[in-house]
Structures are given as C-alpha cells and as structure tokens.
Short mmCIF file of N, CA and C in Angstrom, two decimals:
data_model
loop_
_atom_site.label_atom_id
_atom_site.label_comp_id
_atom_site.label_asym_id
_atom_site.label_seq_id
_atom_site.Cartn_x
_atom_site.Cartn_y
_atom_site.Cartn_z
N UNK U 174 -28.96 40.73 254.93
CA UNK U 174 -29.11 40.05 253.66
C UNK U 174 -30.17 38.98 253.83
N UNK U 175 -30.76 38.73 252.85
CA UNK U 175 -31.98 38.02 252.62
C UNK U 175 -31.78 36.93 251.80
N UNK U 176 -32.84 36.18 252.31
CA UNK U 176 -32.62 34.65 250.97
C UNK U 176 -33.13 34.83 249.75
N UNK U 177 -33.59 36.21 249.83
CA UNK U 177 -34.49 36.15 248.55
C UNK U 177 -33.93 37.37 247.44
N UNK U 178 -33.81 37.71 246.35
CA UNK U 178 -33.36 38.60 244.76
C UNK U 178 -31.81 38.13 245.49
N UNK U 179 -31.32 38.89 245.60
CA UNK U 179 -29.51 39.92 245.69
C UNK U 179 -29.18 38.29 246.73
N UNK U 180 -29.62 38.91 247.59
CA UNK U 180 -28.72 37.52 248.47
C UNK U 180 -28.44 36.45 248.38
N UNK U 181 -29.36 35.71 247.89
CA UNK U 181 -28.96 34.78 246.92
C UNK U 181 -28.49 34.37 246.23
N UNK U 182 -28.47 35.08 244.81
CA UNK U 182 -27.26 35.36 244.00
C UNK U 182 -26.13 35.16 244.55
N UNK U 183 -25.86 36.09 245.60
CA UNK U 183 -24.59 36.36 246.32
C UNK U 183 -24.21 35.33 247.06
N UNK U 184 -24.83 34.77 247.69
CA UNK U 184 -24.36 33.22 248.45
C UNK U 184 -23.99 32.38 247.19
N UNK U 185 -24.26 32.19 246.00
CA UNK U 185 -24.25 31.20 245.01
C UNK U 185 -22.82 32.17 244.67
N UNK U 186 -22.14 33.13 244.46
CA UNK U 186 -21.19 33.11 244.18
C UNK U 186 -20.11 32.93 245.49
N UNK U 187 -20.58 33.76 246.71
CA UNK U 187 -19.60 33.16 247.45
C UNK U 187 -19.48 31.96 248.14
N UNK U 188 -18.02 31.64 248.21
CA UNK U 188 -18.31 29.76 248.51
C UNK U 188 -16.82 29.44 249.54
N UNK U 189 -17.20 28.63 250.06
CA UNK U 189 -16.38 28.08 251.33
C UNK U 189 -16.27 26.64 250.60
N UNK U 190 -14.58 26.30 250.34
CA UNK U 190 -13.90 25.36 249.69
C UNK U 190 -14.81 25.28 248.41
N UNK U 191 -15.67 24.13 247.75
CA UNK U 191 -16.17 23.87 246.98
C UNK U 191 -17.85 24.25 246.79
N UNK U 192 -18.03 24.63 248.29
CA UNK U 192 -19.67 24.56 248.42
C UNK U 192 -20.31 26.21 248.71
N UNK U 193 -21.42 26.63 247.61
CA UNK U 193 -21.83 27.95 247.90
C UNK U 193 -22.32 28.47 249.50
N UNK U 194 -22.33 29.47 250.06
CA UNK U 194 -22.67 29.33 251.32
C UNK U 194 -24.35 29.18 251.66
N UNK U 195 -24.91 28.84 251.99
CA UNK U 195 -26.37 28.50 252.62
C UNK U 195 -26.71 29.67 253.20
N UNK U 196 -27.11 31.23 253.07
CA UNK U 196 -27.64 31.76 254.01
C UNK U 196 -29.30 31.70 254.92
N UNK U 197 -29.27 31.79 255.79
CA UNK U 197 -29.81 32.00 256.62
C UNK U 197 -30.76 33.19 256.84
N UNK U 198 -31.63 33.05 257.24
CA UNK U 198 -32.55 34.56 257.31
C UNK U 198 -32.28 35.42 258.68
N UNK U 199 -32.36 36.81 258.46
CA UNK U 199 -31.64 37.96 259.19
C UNK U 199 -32.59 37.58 260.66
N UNK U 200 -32.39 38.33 261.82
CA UNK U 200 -32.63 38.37 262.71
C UNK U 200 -32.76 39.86 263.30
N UNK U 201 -33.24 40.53 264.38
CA UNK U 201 -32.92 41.65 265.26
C UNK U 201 -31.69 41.84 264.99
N UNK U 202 -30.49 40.96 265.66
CA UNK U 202 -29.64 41.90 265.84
C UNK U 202 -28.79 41.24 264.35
N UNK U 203 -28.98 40.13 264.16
CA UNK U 203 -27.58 39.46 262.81
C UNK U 203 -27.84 39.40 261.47
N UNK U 204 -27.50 40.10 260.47
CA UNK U 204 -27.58 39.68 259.01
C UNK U 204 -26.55 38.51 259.01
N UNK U 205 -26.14 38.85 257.41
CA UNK U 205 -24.99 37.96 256.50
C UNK U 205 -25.17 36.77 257.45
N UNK U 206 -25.90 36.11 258.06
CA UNK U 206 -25.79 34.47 258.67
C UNK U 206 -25.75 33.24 257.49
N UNK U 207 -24.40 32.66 258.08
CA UNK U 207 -25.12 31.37 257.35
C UNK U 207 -24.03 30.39 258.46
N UNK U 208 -24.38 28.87 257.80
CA UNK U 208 -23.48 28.01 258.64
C UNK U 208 -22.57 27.64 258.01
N UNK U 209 -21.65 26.84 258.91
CA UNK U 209 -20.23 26.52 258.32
C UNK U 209 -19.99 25.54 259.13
N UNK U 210 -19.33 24.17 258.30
CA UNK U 210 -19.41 23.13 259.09
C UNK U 210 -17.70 23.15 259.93
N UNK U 211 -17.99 22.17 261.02
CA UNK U 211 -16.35 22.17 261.51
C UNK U 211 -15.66 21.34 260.82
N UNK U 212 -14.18 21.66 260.63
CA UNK U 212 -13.25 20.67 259.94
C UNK U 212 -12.95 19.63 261.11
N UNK U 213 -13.22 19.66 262.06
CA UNK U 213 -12.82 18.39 263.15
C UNK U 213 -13.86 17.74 263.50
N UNK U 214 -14.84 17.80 263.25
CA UNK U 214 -15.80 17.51 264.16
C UNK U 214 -17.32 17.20 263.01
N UNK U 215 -18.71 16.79 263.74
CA UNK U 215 -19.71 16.83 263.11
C UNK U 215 -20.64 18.05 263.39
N UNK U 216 -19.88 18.82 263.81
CA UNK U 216 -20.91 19.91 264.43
C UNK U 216 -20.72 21.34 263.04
N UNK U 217 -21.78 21.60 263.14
CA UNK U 217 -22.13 22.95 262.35
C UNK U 217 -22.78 24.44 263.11
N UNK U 218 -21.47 25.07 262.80
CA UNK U 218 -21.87 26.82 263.66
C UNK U 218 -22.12 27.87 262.37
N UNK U 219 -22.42 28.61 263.33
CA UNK U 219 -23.26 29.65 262.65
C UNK U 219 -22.30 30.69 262.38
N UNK U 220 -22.11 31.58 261.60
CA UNK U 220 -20.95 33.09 261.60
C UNK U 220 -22.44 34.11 260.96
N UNK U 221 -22.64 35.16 261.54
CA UNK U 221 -23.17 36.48 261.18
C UNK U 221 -22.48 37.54 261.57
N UNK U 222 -22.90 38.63 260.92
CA UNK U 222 -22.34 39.79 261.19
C UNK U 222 -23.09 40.68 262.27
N UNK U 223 -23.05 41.53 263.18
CA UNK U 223 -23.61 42.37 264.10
C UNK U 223 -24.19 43.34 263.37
N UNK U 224 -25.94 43.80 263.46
CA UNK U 224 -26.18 44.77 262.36
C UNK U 224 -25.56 45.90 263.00
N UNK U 225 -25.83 45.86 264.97
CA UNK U 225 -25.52 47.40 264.91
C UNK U 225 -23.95 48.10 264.98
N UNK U 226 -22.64 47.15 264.84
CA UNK U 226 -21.77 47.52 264.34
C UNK U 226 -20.92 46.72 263.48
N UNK U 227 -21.71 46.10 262.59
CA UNK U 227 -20.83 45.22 261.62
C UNK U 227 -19.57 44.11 262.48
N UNK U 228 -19.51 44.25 263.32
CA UNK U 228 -18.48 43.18 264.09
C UNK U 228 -19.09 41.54 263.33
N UNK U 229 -18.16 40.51 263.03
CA UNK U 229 -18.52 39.42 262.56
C UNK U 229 -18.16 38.18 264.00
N UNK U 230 -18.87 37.12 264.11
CA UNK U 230 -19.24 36.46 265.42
C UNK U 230 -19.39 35.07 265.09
N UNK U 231 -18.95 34.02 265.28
CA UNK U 231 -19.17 32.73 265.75
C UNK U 231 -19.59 31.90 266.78
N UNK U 232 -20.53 30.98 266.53
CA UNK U 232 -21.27 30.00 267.75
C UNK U 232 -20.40 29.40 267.89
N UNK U 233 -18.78 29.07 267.22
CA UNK U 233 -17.84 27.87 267.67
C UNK U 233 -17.65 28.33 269.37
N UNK U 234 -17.13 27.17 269.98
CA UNK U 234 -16.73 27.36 271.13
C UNK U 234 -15.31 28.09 271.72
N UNK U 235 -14.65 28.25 269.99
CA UNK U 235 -13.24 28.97 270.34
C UNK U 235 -13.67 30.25 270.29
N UNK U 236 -14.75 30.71 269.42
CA UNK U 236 -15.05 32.55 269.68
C UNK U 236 -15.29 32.81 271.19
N UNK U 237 -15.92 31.75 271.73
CA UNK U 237 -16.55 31.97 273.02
C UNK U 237 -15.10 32.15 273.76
N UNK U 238 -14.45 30.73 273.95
CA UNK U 238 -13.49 31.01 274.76
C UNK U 238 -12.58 32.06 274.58
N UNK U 239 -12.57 32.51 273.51
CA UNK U 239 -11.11 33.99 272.99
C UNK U 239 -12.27 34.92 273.65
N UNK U 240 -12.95 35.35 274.35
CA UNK U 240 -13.66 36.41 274.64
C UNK U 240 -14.25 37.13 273.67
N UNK U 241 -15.02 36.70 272.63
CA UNK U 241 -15.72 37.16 270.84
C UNK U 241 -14.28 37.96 270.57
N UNK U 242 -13.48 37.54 270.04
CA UNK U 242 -12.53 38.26 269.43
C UNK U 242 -12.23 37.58 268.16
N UNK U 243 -12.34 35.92 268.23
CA UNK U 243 -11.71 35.72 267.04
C UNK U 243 -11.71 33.77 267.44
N UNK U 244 -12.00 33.49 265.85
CA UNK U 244 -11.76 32.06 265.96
C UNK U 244 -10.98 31.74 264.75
N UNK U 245 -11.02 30.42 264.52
CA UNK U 245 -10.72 29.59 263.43
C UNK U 245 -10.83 29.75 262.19
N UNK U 246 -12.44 29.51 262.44
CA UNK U 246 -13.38 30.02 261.61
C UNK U 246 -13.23 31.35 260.58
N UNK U 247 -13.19 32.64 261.79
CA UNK U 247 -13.36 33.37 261.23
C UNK U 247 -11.86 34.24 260.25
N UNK U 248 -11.20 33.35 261.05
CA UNK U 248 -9.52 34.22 260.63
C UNK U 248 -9.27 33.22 259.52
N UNK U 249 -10.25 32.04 258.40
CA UNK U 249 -10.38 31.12 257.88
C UNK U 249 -11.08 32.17 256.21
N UNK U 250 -12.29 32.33 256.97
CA UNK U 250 -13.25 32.92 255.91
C UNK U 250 -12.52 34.31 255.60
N UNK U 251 -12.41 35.10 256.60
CA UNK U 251 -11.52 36.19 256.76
C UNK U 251 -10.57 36.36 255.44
N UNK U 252 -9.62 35.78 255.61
CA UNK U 252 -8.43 35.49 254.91
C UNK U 252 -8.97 35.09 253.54
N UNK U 253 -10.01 34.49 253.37
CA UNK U 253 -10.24 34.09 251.51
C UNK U 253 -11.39 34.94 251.36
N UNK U 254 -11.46 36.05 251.91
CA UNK U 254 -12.35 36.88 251.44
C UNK U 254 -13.90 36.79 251.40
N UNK U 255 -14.25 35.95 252.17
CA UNK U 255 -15.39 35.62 252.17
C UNK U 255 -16.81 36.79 253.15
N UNK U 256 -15.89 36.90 253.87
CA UNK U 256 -16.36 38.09 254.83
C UNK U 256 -16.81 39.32 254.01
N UNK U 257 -15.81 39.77 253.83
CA UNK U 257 -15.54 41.34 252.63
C UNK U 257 -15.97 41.11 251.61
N UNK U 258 -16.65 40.19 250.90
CA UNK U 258 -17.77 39.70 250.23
C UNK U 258 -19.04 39.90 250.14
N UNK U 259 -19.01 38.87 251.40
CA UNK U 259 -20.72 39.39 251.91
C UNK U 259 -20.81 40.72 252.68
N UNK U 260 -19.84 41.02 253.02
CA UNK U 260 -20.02 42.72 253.63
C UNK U 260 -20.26 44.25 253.09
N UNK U 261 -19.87 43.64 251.71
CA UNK U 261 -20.05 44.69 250.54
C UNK U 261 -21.03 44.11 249.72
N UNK U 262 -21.48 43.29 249.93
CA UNK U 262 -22.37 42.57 248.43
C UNK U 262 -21.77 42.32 247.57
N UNK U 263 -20.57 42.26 247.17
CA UNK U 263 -19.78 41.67 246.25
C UNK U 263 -19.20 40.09 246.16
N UNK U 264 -18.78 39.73 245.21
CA UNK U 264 -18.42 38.38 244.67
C UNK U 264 -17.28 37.97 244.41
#
C-alpha cells in the first residue's frame, strides 16, 4: 500500500483509538507500514505486513523477545480489526 489514491483514503478511515493511521511507504520486503506509538513509554514502532507471506511484524521489543510471534501491539490492532482492514483494503 501506498501513500498515494487508495491508501490513503484507507489510512484516513482506519484508525487506532482516535487517530487515523500514518502510513508509511512500502519497502522490498514490507507493505501496510505505519507507526504506532507505545502506551508506556515515548517510543514509537513500526507494524508492517511481510509481502512475501502476509505474516504481520513489530519493531516493539516484545515481538522480538516472543521469537516474531506476537506482541501487544499486535494482538491490540488485531482484535479491533485494524489488521484485516488494511489487509483487504477495506474500512
């Protein structure tokens, strides 16, 4: 996904608590990127999706330590649909 027509749009409807999400521009291996700030802390990580098998990934330090299986974060966005959102292009 891109910052530019569709993706855009689509970040402006999907939103984390009150605020639309900020995406980020794609990379080699990551679309759907954008950041997400921590609820404890001042630090801001990144969540994208894997292009070459859709797996979704966090820079927090708990994805790292769970062995990329799963954070906060993602069992956060996960759960309010935010993922399955941007994974379909839907709103």
């Amino acid at each position: 996904m891109s910052n530019t027509g569709t993706g855009t749009t689509l970040a402006r409807r999907v939103r984390v608590g009150d605020r639309p999400l900020a995406m980020l521009p794609e990379n080699a291996q990551w679309k759907n990127r954008f950041e997400i700030r921590s609820e404890s802390s001042d630090r801001v990580y990144v969540v994208a999706q894997r292009k070459t098998n859709a797996a979704w990934a966090c820079s927090c330090p708990g994805y790292v330590f769970h062995g990329g299986r799963e954070c906060k974060h993602l069992r956060k966005l996960g759960a309010s649909g935010v993922l399955k959102a941007l994974a379909t292009g839907g709103g």
